Each structure stands twice: as structure tokens, then as C-alpha cells.
Short mmCIF file of C-alpha atoms and ligand atoms in Angstrom, two decimals:
data_model
loop_
_atom_site.label_atom_id
_atom_site.label_comp_id
_atom_site.label_asym_id
_atom_site.label_seq_id
_atom_site.Cartn_x
_atom_site.Cartn_y
_atom_site.Cartn_z
CA MET A 12 0.01 0.00 0.03
CA LYS A 13 1.34 3.40 -0.99
CA GLY A 14 1.34 6.25 1.50
CA THR A 15 -0.77 9.35 1.01
CA LEU A 16 0.65 12.80 0.25
CA PHE A 17 -1.12 15.32 2.45
CA GLY A 18 -0.95 19.07 1.58
CA LEU A 19 -1.88 20.64 4.90
CA GLY A 20 -2.72 24.35 4.98
CA VAL A 21 -1.59 25.73 8.33
CA GLY A 22 -2.96 29.26 7.97
CA PRO A 23 -1.05 32.54 7.74
CA GLY A 24 0.55 32.77 11.17
CA ASP A 25 -1.82 32.47 14.14
CA PRO A 26 -1.56 28.79 15.28
CA GLU A 27 -5.21 28.97 16.34
CA LEU A 28 -6.13 29.21 12.66
CA LEU A 29 -5.04 25.61 11.95
CA THR A 30 -8.01 23.51 11.07
CA LEU A 31 -9.07 20.56 13.25
CA LYS A 32 -8.47 18.33 10.26
CA ALA A 33 -4.87 19.54 9.73
CA VAL A 34 -4.13 19.01 13.44
CA ARG A 35 -5.69 15.45 13.37
CA LEU A 36 -3.74 14.41 10.30
CA LEU A 37 -0.49 15.87 11.62
CA GLY A 38 -0.87 13.83 14.77
CA ARG A 39 -0.82 10.55 12.83
CA THR A 40 1.94 11.36 10.32
CA THR A 41 5.48 10.27 10.82
CA VAL A 42 7.06 12.21 7.96
CA ILE A 43 6.63 15.96 7.49
CA ALA A 44 7.98 18.27 4.81
CA TYR A 45 7.90 22.05 4.62
CA PRO A 46 9.35 24.96 2.68
CA ALA A 47 12.10 26.85 4.51
CA PRO A 48 14.57 29.69 3.73
CA LEU A 49 18.12 28.83 2.79
CA GLU A 50 18.99 29.56 6.42
CA GLY A 51 16.68 29.73 9.46
CA ASP A 52 13.24 28.56 10.45
CA SER A 53 10.40 27.51 8.30
CA MET A 54 7.34 29.72 8.80
CA ALA A 55 4.93 26.87 8.05
CA ARG A 56 6.72 24.58 10.57
CA SER A 57 6.73 27.21 13.30
CA ILE A 58 3.01 27.84 12.83
CA ALA A 59 2.30 24.11 13.36
CA ALA A 60 5.02 23.51 15.88
CA ALA A 61 2.73 22.64 18.76
CA HIS A 62 1.18 19.79 16.80
CA LEU A 63 4.22 18.13 15.27
CA PRO A 64 4.40 14.48 16.15
CA ALA A 65 7.35 13.59 18.37
CA GLY A 66 10.20 11.98 16.51
CA ALA A 67 8.75 12.67 12.97
CA GLU A 68 11.22 12.61 10.17
CA GLU A 69 11.55 16.10 8.70
CA ILE A 70 12.27 17.11 5.11
CA ALA A 71 13.05 20.85 4.76
CA LEU A 72 12.82 22.21 1.23
CA ARG A 73 15.40 25.00 1.39
CA LEU A 74 14.27 27.58 -1.18
CA PRO A 75 15.91 30.83 -2.27
CA PHE A 76 14.18 33.87 -0.78
CA ASP A 77 13.39 35.41 -4.18
CA PRO A 78 10.08 33.75 -5.13
CA ALA A 79 10.57 34.71 -8.73
CA LYS A 80 13.63 32.39 -8.94
CA ARG A 81 12.72 28.92 -10.03
CA ALA A 82 13.89 26.20 -7.64
CA ASP A 83 13.31 23.12 -9.74
CA ASP A 84 16.31 21.29 -8.31
CA VAL A 85 15.03 21.80 -4.74
CA TYR A 86 11.56 20.51 -5.67
CA ASP A 87 13.02 17.62 -7.65
CA ALA A 88 15.17 16.47 -4.74
CA GLY A 89 12.23 17.03 -2.27
CA ALA A 90 9.87 15.03 -4.48
CA VAL A 91 12.35 12.16 -4.71
CA ALA A 92 12.77 12.06 -0.87
CA ILE A 93 8.97 12.25 -0.34
CA ALA A 94 8.30 9.63 -3.05
CA GLY A 95 10.62 7.22 -1.22
CA HIS A 96 8.46 7.40 1.91
CA LEU A 97 5.22 7.17 -0.04
CA ALA A 98 6.39 4.17 -1.96
CA ALA A 99 7.29 2.46 1.33
CA GLY A 100 3.74 3.03 2.59
CA ARG A 101 4.38 6.03 4.82
CA ASP A 102 2.13 9.05 4.69
CA VAL A 103 3.84 12.46 4.21
CA ALA A 104 2.35 15.69 5.41
CA VAL A 105 3.56 18.81 3.61
CA LEU A 106 3.00 21.93 5.74
CA CYS A 107 1.89 24.88 3.72
CA GLU A 108 1.64 28.44 4.98
CA GLY A 109 -1.87 29.75 4.34
CA ASP A 110 -3.69 27.60 1.85
CA PRO A 111 -1.69 25.00 -0.15
CA LEU A 112 -3.27 25.78 -3.54
CA PHE A 113 -3.16 29.59 -3.34
CA TYR A 114 0.33 30.59 -4.50
CA GLY A 115 1.70 27.70 -2.41
CA SER A 116 5.04 26.02 -2.99
CA PHE A 117 3.12 22.71 -2.40
CA LEU A 118 1.91 23.06 -6.03
CA TYR A 119 5.42 22.19 -7.32
CA LEU A 120 5.48 18.95 -5.27
CA LEU A 121 1.92 18.13 -6.35
CA ALA A 122 3.01 18.58 -9.99
CA ARG A 123 5.74 16.01 -9.43
CA LEU A 124 3.87 13.48 -7.36
CA ALA A 125 0.14 13.59 -8.37
CA GLY A 126 -0.93 10.59 -10.32
CA ARG A 127 1.76 8.44 -8.80
CA PHE A 128 0.51 8.51 -5.17
CA PRO A 129 -2.77 9.19 -3.40
CA VAL A 130 -3.10 12.87 -2.58
CA GLU A 131 -5.32 14.74 -0.11
CA VAL A 132 -5.23 18.52 0.24
CA VAL A 133 -6.57 20.15 3.39
CA PRO A 134 -7.41 23.81 2.75
CA GLY A 135 -6.01 26.46 5.08
CA VAL A 136 -7.05 29.91 6.07
CA SER A 137 -5.48 32.10 3.40
CA SER A 138 -3.54 35.24 4.28
CA MET A 139 -6.03 37.23 2.20
CA MET A 140 -8.92 36.26 4.44
CA ALA A 141 -6.88 36.70 7.62
CA CYS A 142 -5.71 40.19 6.45
CA ALA A 143 -9.29 41.21 5.61
CA ALA A 144 -10.40 40.09 9.04
CA ALA A 145 -7.60 41.80 10.93
CA LEU A 146 -8.14 45.04 8.99
CA GLY A 147 -11.93 44.87 9.23
CA HIS A 148 -11.99 45.33 5.50
CA PRO A 149 -14.92 43.60 3.74
CA LEU A 150 -13.41 42.15 0.55
CA THR A 151 -16.44 42.03 -1.73
CA ALA A 152 -20.21 42.55 -1.86
CA ARG A 153 -23.04 41.91 -4.31
CA ASP A 154 -21.52 41.28 -7.79
CA ASP A 155 -18.04 42.67 -7.14
CA ALA A 156 -15.19 41.01 -8.97
CA LEU A 157 -12.07 40.53 -6.81
CA VAL A 158 -8.69 40.68 -8.43
CA VAL A 159 -5.59 39.19 -6.74
CA ILE A 160 -2.42 40.90 -8.02
CA PRO A 161 1.11 39.77 -7.31
CA ALA A 162 3.15 42.92 -6.92
CA PRO A 163 6.22 41.63 -8.86
CA ARG A 164 4.11 42.03 -12.04
CA PRO A 165 5.16 44.96 -14.26
CA GLU A 166 3.80 48.37 -13.29
CA GLU A 167 1.62 48.79 -16.42
CA GLU A 168 0.01 45.38 -15.86
CA ILE A 169 -0.77 46.19 -12.21
CA GLU A 170 -2.36 49.41 -13.41
CA ARG A 171 -4.49 47.58 -16.02
CA LEU A 172 -5.63 44.95 -13.55
CA LEU A 173 -6.45 47.49 -10.82
CA ALA A 174 -8.19 49.87 -13.24
CA GLY A 175 -10.65 47.09 -14.11
CA ALA A 176 -11.27 45.87 -10.58
CA GLU A 177 -13.86 46.74 -8.03
CA ALA A 178 -11.91 44.97 -5.26
CA ALA A 179 -8.30 43.94 -5.17
CA ALA A 180 -5.73 42.19 -2.98
CA ILE A 181 -2.10 42.98 -3.76
CA MET A 182 0.38 40.37 -2.47
CA LYS A 183 4.09 39.65 -2.47
CA LEU A 184 4.92 43.31 -1.84
CA GLY A 185 8.42 43.61 -0.43
CA ARG A 186 10.60 45.86 -2.62
CA HIS A 187 7.71 46.27 -5.05
CA LEU A 188 5.70 48.43 -2.60
CA PRO A 189 6.72 51.85 -4.04
CA LYS A 190 5.69 50.71 -7.53
CA VAL A 191 2.27 49.68 -6.28
CA TRP A 192 1.95 52.94 -4.39
CA ARG A 193 2.56 54.89 -7.64
CA VAL A 194 -0.17 52.96 -9.41
CA LEU A 195 -2.67 53.36 -6.58
CA SER A 196 -1.90 57.09 -6.47
CA ARG A 197 -2.41 57.54 -10.26
CA LEU A 198 -5.74 55.68 -10.07
CA GLY A 199 -6.95 57.74 -7.09
CA LEU A 200 -7.05 54.63 -4.94
CA ALA A 201 -4.19 55.34 -2.48
CA GLU A 202 -6.48 56.94 0.17
CA GLN A 203 -8.75 53.93 0.52
CA ALA A 204 -6.08 51.27 0.34
CA VAL A 205 -5.40 49.43 3.59
CA TYR A 206 -2.13 47.71 4.50
CA ILE A 207 -1.00 45.04 6.94
CA GLU A 208 2.26 43.20 7.68
CA ARG A 209 2.67 39.69 9.10
CA VAL A 210 -0.93 39.03 10.00
CA GLY A 211 -1.41 36.77 13.00
CA LEU A 212 2.27 36.66 13.90
CA PRO A 213 3.64 38.25 17.11
CA ASN A 214 5.14 41.11 15.01
CA GLN A 215 1.87 41.87 13.11
CA ARG A 216 1.67 45.56 12.18
CA ILE A 217 -1.12 47.67 10.69
CA ARG A 218 -0.03 51.06 9.54
CA PRO A 219 -0.96 53.68 6.99
CA LEU A 220 0.22 52.76 3.50
CA ALA A 221 1.67 56.26 3.07
CA GLU A 222 3.97 55.50 6.01
CA ALA A 223 4.84 51.91 4.90
CA VAL A 224 5.90 53.05 1.49
CA LEU A 225 8.78 55.06 3.09
CA ASP A 226 10.17 51.88 4.66
CA PRO A 227 13.63 51.18 3.08
CA ALA A 228 12.96 47.44 3.25
CA PRO A 229 9.19 46.70 3.18
CA PRO A 230 8.36 43.15 4.18
CA TYR A 231 7.33 40.43 1.81
CA PHE A 232 4.72 39.09 4.23
CA ALA A 233 2.44 42.05 3.76
CA MET A 234 -0.73 42.82 1.80
CA ILE A 235 -2.75 45.74 0.47
CA LEU A 236 -6.51 45.51 0.18
CA VAL A 237 -8.47 48.10 -1.71
CA HIS A 238 -12.04 48.60 -2.82
CA ARG A 239 -13.08 51.08 -5.54
CA ARG A 240 -16.09 52.24 -3.52
CA GLY A 241 -13.97 52.68 -0.41
CA LYS A 242 -15.99 50.11 1.56
CA ALA A 243 -17.64 47.17 -0.16
CA TRP A 244 -20.91 48.01 1.55
CA ASN A 245 -21.20 51.36 -0.26
C1 LIG B 16 3.68 32.81 -1.82
S1 LIG B 16 2.27 33.69 -1.25
C2 LIG B 16 1.60 32.47 -0.24
C3 LIG B 16 0.11 32.62 0.03
C4 LIG B 16 -0.48 31.58 1.00
N1 LIG B 16 -0.45 30.28 0.41
C5 LIG B 16 -1.83 31.94 1.45
O1 LIG B 16 -2.80 31.16 1.20
O2 LIG B 16 -2.00 32.97 2.07
C6 LIG B 16 3.06 34.77 -0.12
C7 LIG B 16 2.29 36.08 0.04
O3 LIG B 16 1.11 35.86 0.83
C8 LIG B 16 0.89 36.95 1.66
N2 LIG B 16 1.02 36.53 3.03
C9 LIG B 16 1.28 35.27 3.44
N3 LIG B 16 1.30 35.21 4.80
C10 LIG B 16 1.04 36.50 5.26
C11 LIG B 16 0.92 37.07 6.52
N4 LIG B 16 1.09 36.35 7.65
N5 LIG B 16 0.66 38.39 6.56
C12 LIG B 16 0.47 39.13 5.49
N6 LIG B 16 0.61 38.62 4.20
C13 LIG B 16 0.85 37.31 4.09
C14 LIG B 16 1.98 38.00 1.34
O4 LIG B 16 1.45 38.93 0.38
C15 LIG B 16 3.06 37.15 0.75
O5 LIG B 16 3.89 37.89 -0.10
#
């Protein structure tokens, strides 16, 4: 019997946002895998730390910080290590920050292992939902279309996407924040845009976007939410 590959969403930071299902599955898994920076701790692992089974074998996928850089060799090696356990009948739980299928690195393991082994994905609370909740910012109402925009996209594309949107979430900010600020200002949306860093983590910070844009090193784990009508209820 082959083992099952579990993609477990662990939510964006607050350990209380893990689902009961993720906690239950984690408790009976003896092999866990997770993305991690080249050096230092894995965010997904630290969110789930209280529920990790004692003595579990751990596979850290050490990825370069720049998410634009492809890391095929890391995923290839990780998939080989995971496949070894699955083929031997051991389940493997891949911890995924937020939701596994929403810009998650789990996708690249899934691409390599789906079809060869049973797979079960457990959705997680996405950062977009947690940011909206923390900011008290209703995302959408009635027939609004919501656009999710990765900030590394070129400035003119961000402008085109934002110009056609009633509601938007702008992710992966980091050094791209000033570019996004320029677009929001040109479209007259800067005033109503709201901004949050590291939602649910001990160093969560909500501050005016006009202040954050002056930061010499804006964080990657941050998000802008904006609605054309100011508030979705208008
Ligand atoms: C590669 S995507 C991963 C998204 C994740 N799978 C999810 O469902 O939220 C990383 C981006 O998600 C957003 N993000 C993830 N965690 C966050 C957090 N704790 N606070 C604010 N934004 C976060 C940031 O915009 C970050 O650049």
C-alpha cells in the first residue's frame, strides 16, 4: 500500500487558525515536509510546531528567498525524498503556509507526485482572508469582482488589472511596494487602500500605506486590500 501525500494548509501565522483536520492528520503522520529559507526557520513549521508528532522525520525544502527564482532542483530532490516514503507506505504531510493551492510551494510537489500516489489537500485559512479580518476590510459585496495581483508584475500590468477591478488584494509586496503605491496614487485609490504586515504573527503591524511606502525594506509578508467604492458596503 502506498502512503498518502497530504498538503496541509496551516494558515497565515496564528496557530489557532489551523483547522481541526490539519491537526488530526498531523498527529498521525511520521514524515513531514515544509518549505524553509536557505537559512533559518520555516514559517509553516513554526505555525504548526505545537502539533508536530514527536520523532517525526523532517524534510526541509530549502528555497531561495526570491520567489521569482525557479527552484526546480530543490523541488526535484524534495519530491524524490517524499516519493521514497510514499512508496514504502508512509504518509507524508507537507506543511503549507496559508492555503496550499493559493500561490503555495506545495503546487510544485503536487506537480511532481500527483498521479503516482494518493493525494489529499486540506485547505488552510489564506492570508487574504486573515488580512481582511484583521483590518476589518470587507473584501467584496453583491456582484463585485475581486482581483488578486502579485506585486512583482510589471507596473503597467498592475495598473491595467487595478483599473478594471472593483476589489483587489495585492500580495508579495516587499521591494515592489513603491511601484504599487505609484499605481494606486495614479488611479486615485491610495487613500482607501489598507495595509498590513505579518498578520497573526507576534510582530503583526497595521499602519498607513503612506507610511509603509517610506520603509527602506518593506516586508514580503504584507498585503494591500483596496475597494473602488472605499468600503464594499457602499
Ligand atoms: C507565496 S504567497 C503564499 C500565500 C499563501 N499560500 C496563502 O494562502 O496565504 C506569499 C504572500 O502571501 C501573503 N502573506 C502570506 N502570509 C502572510 C501574513 N502572515 N501576513 C500578510 N501577508 C501574508 C503576502 O502577500 C506574501 O507575499
